[in-house]
Tab-separated table of C-alpha atoms and ligand atoms in Angstrom:
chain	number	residue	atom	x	y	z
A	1	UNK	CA	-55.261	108.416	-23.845
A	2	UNK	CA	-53.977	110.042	-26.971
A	3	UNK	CA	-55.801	113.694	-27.858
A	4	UNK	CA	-57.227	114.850	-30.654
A	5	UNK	CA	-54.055	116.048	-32.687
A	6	UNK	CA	-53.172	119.833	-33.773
A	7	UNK	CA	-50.849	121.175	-36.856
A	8	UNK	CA	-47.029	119.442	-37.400
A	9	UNK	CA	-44.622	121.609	-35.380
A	10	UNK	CA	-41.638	122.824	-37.587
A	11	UNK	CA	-38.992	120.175	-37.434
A	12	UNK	CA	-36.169	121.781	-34.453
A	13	UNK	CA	-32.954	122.229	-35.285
A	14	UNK	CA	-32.527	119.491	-32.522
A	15	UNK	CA	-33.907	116.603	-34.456
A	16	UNK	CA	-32.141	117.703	-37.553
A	17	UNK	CA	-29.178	117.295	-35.881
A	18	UNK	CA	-29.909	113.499	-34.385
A	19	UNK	CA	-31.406	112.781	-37.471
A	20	UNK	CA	-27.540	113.960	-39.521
A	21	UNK	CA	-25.843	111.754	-36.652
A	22	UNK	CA	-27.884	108.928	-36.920
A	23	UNK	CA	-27.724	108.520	-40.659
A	24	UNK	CA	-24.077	108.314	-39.813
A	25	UNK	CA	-24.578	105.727	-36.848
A	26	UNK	CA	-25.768	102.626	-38.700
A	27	UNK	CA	-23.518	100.626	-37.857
A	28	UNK	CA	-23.251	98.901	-34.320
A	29	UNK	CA	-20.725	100.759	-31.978
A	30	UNK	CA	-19.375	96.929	-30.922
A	31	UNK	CA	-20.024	94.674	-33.978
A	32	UNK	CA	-17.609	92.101	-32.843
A	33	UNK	CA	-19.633	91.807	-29.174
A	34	UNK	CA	-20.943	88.848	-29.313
A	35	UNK	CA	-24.951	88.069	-28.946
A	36	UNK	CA	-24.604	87.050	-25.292
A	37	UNK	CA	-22.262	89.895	-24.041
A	38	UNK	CA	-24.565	92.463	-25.885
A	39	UNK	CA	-27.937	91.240	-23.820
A	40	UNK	CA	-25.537	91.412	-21.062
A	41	UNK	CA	-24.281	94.483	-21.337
A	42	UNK	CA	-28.036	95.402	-21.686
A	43	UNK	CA	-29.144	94.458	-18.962
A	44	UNK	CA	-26.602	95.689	-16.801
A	45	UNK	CA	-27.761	99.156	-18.155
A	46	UNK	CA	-30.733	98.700	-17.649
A	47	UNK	CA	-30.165	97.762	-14.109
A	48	UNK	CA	-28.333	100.948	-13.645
A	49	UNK	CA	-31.347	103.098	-15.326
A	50	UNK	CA	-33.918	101.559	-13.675
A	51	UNK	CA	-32.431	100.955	-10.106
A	52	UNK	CA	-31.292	105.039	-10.287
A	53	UNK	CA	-35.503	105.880	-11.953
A	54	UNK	CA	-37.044	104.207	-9.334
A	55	UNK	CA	-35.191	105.584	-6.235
A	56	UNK	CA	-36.484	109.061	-7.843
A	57	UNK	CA	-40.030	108.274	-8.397
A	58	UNK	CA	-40.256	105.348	-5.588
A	59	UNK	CA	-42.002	107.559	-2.804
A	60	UNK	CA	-44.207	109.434	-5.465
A	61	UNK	CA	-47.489	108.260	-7.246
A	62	UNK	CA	-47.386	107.175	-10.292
A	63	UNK	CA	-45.618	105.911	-13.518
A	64	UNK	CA	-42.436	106.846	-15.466
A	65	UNK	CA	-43.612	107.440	-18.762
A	66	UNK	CA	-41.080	110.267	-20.708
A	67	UNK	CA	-39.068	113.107	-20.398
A	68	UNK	CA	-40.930	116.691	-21.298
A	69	UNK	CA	-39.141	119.951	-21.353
A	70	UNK	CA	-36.478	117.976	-19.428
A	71	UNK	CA	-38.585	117.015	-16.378
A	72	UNK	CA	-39.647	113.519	-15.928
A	73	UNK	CA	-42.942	113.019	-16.708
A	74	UNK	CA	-45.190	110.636	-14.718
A	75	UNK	CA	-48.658	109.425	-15.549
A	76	UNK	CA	-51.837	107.476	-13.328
A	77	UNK	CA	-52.833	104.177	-13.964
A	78	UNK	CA	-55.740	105.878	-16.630
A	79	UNK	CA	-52.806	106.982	-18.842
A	80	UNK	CA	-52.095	103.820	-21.443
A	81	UNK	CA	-48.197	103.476	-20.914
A	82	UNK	CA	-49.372	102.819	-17.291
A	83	UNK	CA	-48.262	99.186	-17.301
A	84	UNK	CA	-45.353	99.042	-18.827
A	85	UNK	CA	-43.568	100.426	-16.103
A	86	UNK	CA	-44.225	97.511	-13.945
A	87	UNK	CA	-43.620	95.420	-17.011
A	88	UNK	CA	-40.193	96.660	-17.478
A	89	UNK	CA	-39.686	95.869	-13.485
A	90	UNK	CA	-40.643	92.343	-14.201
A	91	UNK	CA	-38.387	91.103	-17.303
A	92	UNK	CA	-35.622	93.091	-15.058
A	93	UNK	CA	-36.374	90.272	-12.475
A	94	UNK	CA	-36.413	87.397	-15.040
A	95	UNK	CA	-33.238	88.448	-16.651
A	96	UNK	CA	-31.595	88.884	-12.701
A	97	UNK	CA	-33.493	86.592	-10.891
A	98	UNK	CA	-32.832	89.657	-8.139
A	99	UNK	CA	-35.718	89.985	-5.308
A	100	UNK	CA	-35.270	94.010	-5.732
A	101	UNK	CA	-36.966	94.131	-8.869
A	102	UNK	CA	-39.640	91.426	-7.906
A	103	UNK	CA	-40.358	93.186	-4.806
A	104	UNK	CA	-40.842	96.843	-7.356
A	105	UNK	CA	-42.857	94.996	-9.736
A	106	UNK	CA	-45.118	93.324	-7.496
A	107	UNK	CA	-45.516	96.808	-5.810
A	108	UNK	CA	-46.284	99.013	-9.648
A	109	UNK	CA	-48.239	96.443	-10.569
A	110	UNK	CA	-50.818	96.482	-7.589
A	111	UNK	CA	-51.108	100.743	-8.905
A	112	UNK	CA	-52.284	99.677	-12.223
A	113	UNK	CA	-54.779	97.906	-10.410
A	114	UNK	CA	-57.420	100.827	-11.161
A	115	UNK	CA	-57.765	100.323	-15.159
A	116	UNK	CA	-59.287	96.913	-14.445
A	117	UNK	CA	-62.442	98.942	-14.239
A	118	UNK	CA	-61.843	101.895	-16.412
A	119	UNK	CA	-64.637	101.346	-19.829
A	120	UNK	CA	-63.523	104.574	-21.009
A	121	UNK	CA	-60.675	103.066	-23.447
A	122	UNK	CA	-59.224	100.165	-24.679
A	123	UNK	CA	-56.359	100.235	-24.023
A	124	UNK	CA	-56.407	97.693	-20.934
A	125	UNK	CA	-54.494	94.609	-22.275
A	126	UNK	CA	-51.108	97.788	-22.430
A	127	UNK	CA	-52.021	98.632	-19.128
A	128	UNK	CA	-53.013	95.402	-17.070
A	129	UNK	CA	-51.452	92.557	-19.352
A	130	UNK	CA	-47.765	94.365	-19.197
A	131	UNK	CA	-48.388	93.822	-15.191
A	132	UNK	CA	-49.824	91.410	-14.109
A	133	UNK	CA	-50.015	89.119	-17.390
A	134	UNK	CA	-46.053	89.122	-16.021
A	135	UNK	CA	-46.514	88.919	-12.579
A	136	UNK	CA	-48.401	85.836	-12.754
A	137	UNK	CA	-46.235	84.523	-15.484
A	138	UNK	CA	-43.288	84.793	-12.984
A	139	UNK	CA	-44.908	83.845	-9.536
A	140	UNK	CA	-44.647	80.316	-8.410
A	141	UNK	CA	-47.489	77.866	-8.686
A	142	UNK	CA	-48.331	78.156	-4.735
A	143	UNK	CA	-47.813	82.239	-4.616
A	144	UNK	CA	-50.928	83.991	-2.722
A	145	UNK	CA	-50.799	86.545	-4.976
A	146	UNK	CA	-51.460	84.776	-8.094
A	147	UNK	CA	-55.164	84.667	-7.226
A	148	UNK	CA	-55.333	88.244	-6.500
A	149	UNK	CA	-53.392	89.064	-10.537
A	150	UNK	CA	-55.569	86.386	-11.828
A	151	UNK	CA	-58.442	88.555	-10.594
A	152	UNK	CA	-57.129	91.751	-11.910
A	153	UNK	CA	-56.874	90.327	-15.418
A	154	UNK	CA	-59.598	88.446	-15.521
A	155	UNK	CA	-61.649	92.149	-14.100
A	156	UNK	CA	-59.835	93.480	-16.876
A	157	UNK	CA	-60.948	91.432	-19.885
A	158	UNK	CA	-64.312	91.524	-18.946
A	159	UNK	CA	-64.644	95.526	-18.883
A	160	UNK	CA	-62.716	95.435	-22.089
A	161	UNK	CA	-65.756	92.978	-23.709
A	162	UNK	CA	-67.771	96.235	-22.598
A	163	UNK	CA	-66.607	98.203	-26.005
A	164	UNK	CA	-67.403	95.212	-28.381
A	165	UNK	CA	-69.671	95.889	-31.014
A	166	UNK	CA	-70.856	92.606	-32.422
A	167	UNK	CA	-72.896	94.905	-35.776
A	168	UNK	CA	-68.980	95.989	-36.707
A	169	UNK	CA	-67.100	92.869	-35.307
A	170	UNK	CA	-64.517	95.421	-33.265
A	171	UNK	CA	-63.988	96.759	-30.171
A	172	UNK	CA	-64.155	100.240	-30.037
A	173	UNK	CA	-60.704	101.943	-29.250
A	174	UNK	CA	-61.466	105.816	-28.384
A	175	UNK	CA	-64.524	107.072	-26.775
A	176	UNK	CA	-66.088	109.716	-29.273
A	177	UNK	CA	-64.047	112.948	-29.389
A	178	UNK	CA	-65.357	116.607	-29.325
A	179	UNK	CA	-66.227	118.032	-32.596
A	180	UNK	CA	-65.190	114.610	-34.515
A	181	UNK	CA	-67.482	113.447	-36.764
A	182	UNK	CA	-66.501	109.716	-36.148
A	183	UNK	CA	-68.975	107.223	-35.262
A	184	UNK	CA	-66.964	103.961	-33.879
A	185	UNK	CA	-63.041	104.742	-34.256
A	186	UNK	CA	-60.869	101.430	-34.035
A	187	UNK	CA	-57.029	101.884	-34.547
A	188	UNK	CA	-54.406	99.371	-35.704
A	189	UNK	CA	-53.345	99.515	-31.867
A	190	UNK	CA	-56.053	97.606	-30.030
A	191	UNK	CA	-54.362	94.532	-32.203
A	192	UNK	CA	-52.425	94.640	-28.757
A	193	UNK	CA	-55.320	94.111	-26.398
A	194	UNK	CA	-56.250	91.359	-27.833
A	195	UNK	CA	-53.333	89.298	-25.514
A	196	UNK	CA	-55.317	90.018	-22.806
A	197	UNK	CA	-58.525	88.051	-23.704
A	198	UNK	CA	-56.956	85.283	-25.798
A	199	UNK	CA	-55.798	84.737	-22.129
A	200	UNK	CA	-58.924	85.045	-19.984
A	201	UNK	CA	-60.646	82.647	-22.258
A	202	UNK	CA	-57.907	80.379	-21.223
A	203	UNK	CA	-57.829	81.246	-17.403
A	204	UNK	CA	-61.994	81.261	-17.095
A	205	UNK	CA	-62.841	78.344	-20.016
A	206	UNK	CA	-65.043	80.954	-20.956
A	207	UNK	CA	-65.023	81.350	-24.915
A	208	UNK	CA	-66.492	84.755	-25.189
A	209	UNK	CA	-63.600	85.976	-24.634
A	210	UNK	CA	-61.586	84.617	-27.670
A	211	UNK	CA	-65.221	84.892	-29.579
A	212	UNK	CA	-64.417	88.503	-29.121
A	213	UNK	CA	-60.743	88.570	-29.791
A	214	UNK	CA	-61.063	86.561	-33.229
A	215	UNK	CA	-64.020	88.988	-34.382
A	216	UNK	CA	-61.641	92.126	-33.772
A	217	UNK	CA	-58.675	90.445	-35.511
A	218	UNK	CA	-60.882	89.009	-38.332
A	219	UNK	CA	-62.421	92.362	-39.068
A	220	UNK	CA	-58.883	94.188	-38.663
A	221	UNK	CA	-57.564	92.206	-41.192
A	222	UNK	CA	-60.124	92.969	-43.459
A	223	UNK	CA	-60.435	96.763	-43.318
A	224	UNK	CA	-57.381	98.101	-42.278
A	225	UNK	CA	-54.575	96.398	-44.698
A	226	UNK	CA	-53.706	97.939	-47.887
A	227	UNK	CA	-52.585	95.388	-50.609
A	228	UNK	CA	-48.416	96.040	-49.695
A	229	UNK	CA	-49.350	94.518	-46.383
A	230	UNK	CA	-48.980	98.252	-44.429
A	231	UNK	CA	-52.299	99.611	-42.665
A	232	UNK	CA	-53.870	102.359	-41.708
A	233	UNK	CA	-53.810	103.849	-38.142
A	234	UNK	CA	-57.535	104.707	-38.151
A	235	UNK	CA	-60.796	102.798	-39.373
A	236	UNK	CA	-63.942	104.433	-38.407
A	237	UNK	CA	-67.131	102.496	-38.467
A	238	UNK	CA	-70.891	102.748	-38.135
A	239	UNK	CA	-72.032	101.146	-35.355
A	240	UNK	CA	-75.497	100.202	-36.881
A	241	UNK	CA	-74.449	98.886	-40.115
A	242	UNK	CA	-71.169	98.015	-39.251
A	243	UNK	CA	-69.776	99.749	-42.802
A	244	UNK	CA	-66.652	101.527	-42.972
A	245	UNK	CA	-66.968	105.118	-42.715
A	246	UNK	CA	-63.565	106.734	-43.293
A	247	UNK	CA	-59.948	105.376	-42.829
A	248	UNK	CA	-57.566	107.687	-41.572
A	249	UNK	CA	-54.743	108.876	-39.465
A	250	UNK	CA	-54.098	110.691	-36.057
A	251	UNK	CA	-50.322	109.731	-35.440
A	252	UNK	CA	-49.087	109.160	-38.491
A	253	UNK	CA	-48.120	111.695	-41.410
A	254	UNK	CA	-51.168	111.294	-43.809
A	255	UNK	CA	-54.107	109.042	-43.807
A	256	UNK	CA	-52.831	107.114	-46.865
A	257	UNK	CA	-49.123	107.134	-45.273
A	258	UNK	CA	-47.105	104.118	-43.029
A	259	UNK	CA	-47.156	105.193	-39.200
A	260	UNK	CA	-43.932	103.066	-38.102
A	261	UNK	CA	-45.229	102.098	-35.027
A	262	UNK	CA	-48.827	101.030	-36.441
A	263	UNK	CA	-46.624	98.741	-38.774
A	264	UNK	CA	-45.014	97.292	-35.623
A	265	UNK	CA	-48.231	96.978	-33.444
A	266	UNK	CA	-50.113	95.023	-36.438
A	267	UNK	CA	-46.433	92.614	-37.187
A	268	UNK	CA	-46.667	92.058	-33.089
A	269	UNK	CA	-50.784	91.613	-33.112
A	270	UNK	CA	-51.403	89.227	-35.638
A	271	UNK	CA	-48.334	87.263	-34.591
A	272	UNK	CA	-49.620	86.835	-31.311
A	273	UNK	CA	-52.845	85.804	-32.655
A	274	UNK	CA	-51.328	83.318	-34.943
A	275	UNK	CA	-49.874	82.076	-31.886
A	276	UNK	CA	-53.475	81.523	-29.764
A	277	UNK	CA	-55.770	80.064	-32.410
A	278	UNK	CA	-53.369	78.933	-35.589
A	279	UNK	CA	-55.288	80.406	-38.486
A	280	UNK	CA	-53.349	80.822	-40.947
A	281	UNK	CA	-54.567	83.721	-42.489
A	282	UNK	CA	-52.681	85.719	-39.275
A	283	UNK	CA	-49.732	84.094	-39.624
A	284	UNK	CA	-50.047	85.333	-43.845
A	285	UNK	CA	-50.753	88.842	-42.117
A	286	UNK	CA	-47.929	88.979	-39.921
A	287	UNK	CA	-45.331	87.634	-43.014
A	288	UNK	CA	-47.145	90.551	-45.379
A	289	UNK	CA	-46.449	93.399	-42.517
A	290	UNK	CA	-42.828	92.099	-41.771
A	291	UNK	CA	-41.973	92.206	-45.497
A	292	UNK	CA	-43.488	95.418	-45.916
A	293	UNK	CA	-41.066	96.703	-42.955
A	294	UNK	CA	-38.042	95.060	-44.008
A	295	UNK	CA	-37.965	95.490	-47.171
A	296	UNK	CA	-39.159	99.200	-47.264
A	297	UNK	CA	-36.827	101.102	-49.304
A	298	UNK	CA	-36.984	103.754	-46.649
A	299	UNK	CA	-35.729	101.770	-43.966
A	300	UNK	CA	-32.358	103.020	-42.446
A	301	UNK	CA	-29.455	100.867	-42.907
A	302	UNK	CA	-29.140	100.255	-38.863
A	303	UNK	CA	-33.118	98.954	-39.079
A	304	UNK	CA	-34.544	101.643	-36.907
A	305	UNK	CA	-37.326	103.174	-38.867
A	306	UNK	CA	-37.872	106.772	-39.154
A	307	UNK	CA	-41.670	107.668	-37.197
A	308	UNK	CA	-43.775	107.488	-40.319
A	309	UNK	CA	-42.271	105.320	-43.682
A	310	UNK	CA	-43.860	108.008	-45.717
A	311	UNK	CA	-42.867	111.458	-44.083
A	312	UNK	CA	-41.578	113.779	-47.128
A	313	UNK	CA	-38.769	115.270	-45.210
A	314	UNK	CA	-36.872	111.813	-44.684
A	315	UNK	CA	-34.314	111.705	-43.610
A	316	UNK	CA	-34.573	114.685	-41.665
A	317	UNK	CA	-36.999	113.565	-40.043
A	318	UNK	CA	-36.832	111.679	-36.202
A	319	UNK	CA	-36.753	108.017	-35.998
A	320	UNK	CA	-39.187	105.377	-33.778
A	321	UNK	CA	-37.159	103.225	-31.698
A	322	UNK	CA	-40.595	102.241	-30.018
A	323	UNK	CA	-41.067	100.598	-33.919
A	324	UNK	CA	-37.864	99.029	-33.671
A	325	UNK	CA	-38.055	97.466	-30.423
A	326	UNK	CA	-41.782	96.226	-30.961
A	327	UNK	CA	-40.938	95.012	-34.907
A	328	UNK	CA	-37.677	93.246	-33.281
A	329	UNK	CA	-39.326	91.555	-30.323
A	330	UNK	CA	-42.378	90.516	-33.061
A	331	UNK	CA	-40.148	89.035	-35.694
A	332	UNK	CA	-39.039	86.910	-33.056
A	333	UNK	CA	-41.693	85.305	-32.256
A	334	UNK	CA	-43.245	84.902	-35.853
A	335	UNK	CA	-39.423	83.424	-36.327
A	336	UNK	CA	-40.825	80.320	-34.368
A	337	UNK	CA	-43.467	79.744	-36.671
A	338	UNK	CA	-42.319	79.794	-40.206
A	339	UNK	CA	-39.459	77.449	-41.559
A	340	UNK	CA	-35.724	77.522	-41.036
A	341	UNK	CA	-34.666	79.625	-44.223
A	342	UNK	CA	-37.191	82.299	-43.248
A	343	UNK	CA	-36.701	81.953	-39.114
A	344	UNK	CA	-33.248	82.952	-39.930
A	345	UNK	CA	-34.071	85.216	-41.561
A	346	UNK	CA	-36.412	87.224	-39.302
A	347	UNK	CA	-34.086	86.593	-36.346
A	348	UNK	CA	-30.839	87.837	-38.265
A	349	UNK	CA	-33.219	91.429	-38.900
A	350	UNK	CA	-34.290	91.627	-35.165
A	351	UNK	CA	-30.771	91.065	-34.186
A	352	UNK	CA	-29.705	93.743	-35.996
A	353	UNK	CA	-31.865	95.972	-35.079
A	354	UNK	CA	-31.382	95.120	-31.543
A	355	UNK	CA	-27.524	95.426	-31.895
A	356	UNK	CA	-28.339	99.191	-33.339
A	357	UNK	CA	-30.345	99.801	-30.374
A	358	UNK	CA	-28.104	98.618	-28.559
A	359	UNK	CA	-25.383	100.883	-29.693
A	360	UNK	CA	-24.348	104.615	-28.352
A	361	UNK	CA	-26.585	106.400	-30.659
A	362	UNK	CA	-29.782	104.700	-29.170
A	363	UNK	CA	-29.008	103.288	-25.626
A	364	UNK	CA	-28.649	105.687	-22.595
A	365	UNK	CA	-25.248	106.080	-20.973
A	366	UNK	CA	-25.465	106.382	-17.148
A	367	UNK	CA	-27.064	108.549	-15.547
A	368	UNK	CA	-28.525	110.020	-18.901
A	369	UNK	CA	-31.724	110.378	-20.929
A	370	UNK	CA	-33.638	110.593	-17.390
A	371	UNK	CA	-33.343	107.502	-16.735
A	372	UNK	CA	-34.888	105.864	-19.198
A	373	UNK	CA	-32.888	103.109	-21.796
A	374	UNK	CA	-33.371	103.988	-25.449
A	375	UNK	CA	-33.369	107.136	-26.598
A	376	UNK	CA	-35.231	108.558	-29.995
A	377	UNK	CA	-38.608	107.694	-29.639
A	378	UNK	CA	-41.778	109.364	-31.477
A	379	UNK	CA	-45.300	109.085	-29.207
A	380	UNK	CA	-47.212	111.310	-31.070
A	381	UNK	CA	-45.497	114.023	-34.084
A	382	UNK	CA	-48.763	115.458	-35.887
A	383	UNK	CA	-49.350	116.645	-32.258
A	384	UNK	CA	-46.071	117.853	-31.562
A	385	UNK	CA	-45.844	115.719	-28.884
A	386	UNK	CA	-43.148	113.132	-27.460
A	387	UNK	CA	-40.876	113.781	-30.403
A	388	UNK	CA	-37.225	112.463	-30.103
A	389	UNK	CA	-37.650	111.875	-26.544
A	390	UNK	CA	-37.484	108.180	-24.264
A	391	UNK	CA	-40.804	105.949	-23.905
A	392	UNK	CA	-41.504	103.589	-21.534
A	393	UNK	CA	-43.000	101.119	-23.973
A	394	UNK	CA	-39.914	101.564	-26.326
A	395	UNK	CA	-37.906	100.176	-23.168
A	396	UNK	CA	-40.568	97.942	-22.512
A	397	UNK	CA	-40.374	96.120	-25.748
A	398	UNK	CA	-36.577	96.519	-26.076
A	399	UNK	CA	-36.748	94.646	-22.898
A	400	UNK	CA	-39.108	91.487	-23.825
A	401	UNK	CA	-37.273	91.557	-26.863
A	402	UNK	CA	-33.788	91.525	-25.546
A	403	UNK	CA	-35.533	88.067	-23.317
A	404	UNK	CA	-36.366	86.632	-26.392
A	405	UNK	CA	-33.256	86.778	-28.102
A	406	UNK	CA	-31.486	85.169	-25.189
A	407	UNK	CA	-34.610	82.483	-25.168
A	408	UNK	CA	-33.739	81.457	-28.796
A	409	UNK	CA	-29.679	81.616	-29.084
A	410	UNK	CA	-27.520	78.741	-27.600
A	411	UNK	CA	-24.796	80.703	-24.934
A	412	UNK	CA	-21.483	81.747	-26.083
B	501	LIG	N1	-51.687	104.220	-28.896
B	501	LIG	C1	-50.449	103.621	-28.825
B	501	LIG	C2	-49.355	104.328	-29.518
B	501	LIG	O1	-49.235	105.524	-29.469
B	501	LIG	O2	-48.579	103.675	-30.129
């Protein structure tokens, strides 16, 4: 759960530095590798990362999440990026096919079994969905287990339907802070756990679920866009009246500013949601939000955007490759959904992006960046936390996106 943030720290002479040698950087280390033999080559890192990360935190509880202070940092199953851990696991065993990672997955997935009860956030469709959404995805028809992650998901959704508020239309994402004067915080975010219930309505034939889901989207799209198609991280409501209160920021530079990521969770939300009910006014959304990021005139040239579009210190500033990997594995998908002039032309910007995160200046050599794949990620910078440092969801999404590519581009 993120905390309540405290002052900017003083940009280090550190991300200065990466920021000077990634200006430089934007252009892919191999740009003659083919598609293929990059998602290869990819893969086999990731092997190598992950196989050398889990015999280190194997035998221990919990979840790979970052590197702090140059210690690996691992979280429980109440910390958000619980699940992607696991998730990572499992689109290493559909790219391999290799009973090692199955046998991983199926065992970090059973540890995120606790959030299927947690109220206390809303984060569950991150934390179960990354799991087990997977691991039932990739077990066989007659697998014992599928009843037991069909379970877990289904315990899931319903605890999430706890934190609906039918006055505002939203689920409510953070539990009321100390000393905030919010009444019924929702954040561009929870667009994400919305996977999770479009889902159980499926799995149960019980509509509440997607009742639910469609009011959160529905009243997302109406308070927290700004006419350019970018939003805001932050709409507080009143839970009576259901009127907006205040719309603001906690991770992003200002409350009127572009948090990259909250672009990237919004493009990857309301393309999802286009792709469960087909209303067309998310599949409008989703178009508005991936013009707005690829045509932002403070966009690097390799595609990977800097942590907020509207920091005043770009481009000294560090960069999001969690926004990359997330915007790349969205456009993707929306590519399947729009016609051929404009597929192409969401694919060719999540290829390159995915070819400049797949280059030296993002992706780990062995053995380095703790294990972890991508490096430059930004969790949280008003709080001077996470800054320039590996994510599991970054991975995560570099991962699912890296599947997709393959999914959609004939071999050779
Ligand atoms: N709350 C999810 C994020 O930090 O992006």
């Amino acid at each position: 759960m993120i905390e309540q943030g405290s002052p900017s720290p003083v940009l280090t002479a550190k991300t200065i530095f990466c920021a000077a040698l990634l200006a430089t950087a934007t252009l892919p280390a191999r740009a003659t590798e083919s598609v293929p033999a990059m998602i290869a080559r990819d893969f086999q890192t990731a092997a190598a990362q992950y196989g050398g990360l889990l015999d280190k935190v194997r035998a221990q509880p919990g979840f790979p999440r970052t590197v702090e202070g140059g210690q690996l940092k691992l979280v429980g199953p109440g910390d958000w990026t619980a699940g992607f851990f696991p998730g990572s696991l499992w689109y290493l065993y559909e790219a391999s096919g290799d009973a090692k990672w199955r046998s991983a997955a199926v065992d970090y997935t059973a540890r995120t079994a606790p959030a299927k009860f947690d109220k206390s956030q809303h984060d569950l469709g991150f934390m179960l969905y990354s799991g087990y959404g997977n691991a039932l995805r990739l077990s066989a028809d007659k697998s014992p287990k599928r009843v037991a992650y069909r379970d877990a998901l289904l315990a899931g959704a319903t605890t999430l339907l706890t934190r609906y508020n039918p006055k505002v239309g939203s689920i409510q994402s953070w539990d009321l802070w100390k000393n905030s004067s919010w009444t019924f915080p929702v954040i561009i975010d929870n667009m994400m756990n919305l996977e999770l219930l479009m889902w159980a309505a499926r799995a149960a034939n019980e509509p509440r679920y997607r009742e639910v889901a469609i009011a959160h989207a529905d009243t997302t799209l109406k308070n927290h866009f700004r006419p350019d198609g970018s939003s805001y991280h932050l709409v507080d409501y009143d839970p009576q009246s259901g009127q907006v209160r205040a719309r603001v920021t906690v991770q992003g530079y200002a409350d009127g500013s572009s948090w990259a990521r909250g672009q990237a969770w919004g493009l990857y939300g309301y393309t999802m949601m286009y792709r469960e009910t087909r209303k067309e006014d998310y599949l409008r959304q989703a178009r508005k939000i991936a013009a707005f990021i690829m045509q932002h005139p403070r966009l690097p040239a390799d595609k990977v955007p800097y942590w907020d579009f509207d920091d005043a210190a770009i481009p000294n500033v560090p960069r999001d490759v969690a926004a990359a990997a997330i915007t790349s594995s969205a456009l993707l998908e929306l590519a399947g959904f729009v016609d051929k002039d404009d597929a192409r032309r969401y694919r060719e910007f999540a290829t390159a992006q995915l070819r400049s995160l797949s280059s030296k200046a993002y992706l780990a050599t062995s053995g380095e960046n703790g294990g972890f794949l991508l490096k430059h990620a930004t969790g949280h910078k008003p709080a001077g936390k996470e800054i320039d440092v590996p994510l599991n969801y970054a991975d995560y999404y570099f991962l699912e996106a890296l599947l997709r590519l393959k999914a959609t581009r004939p071999e050779g």
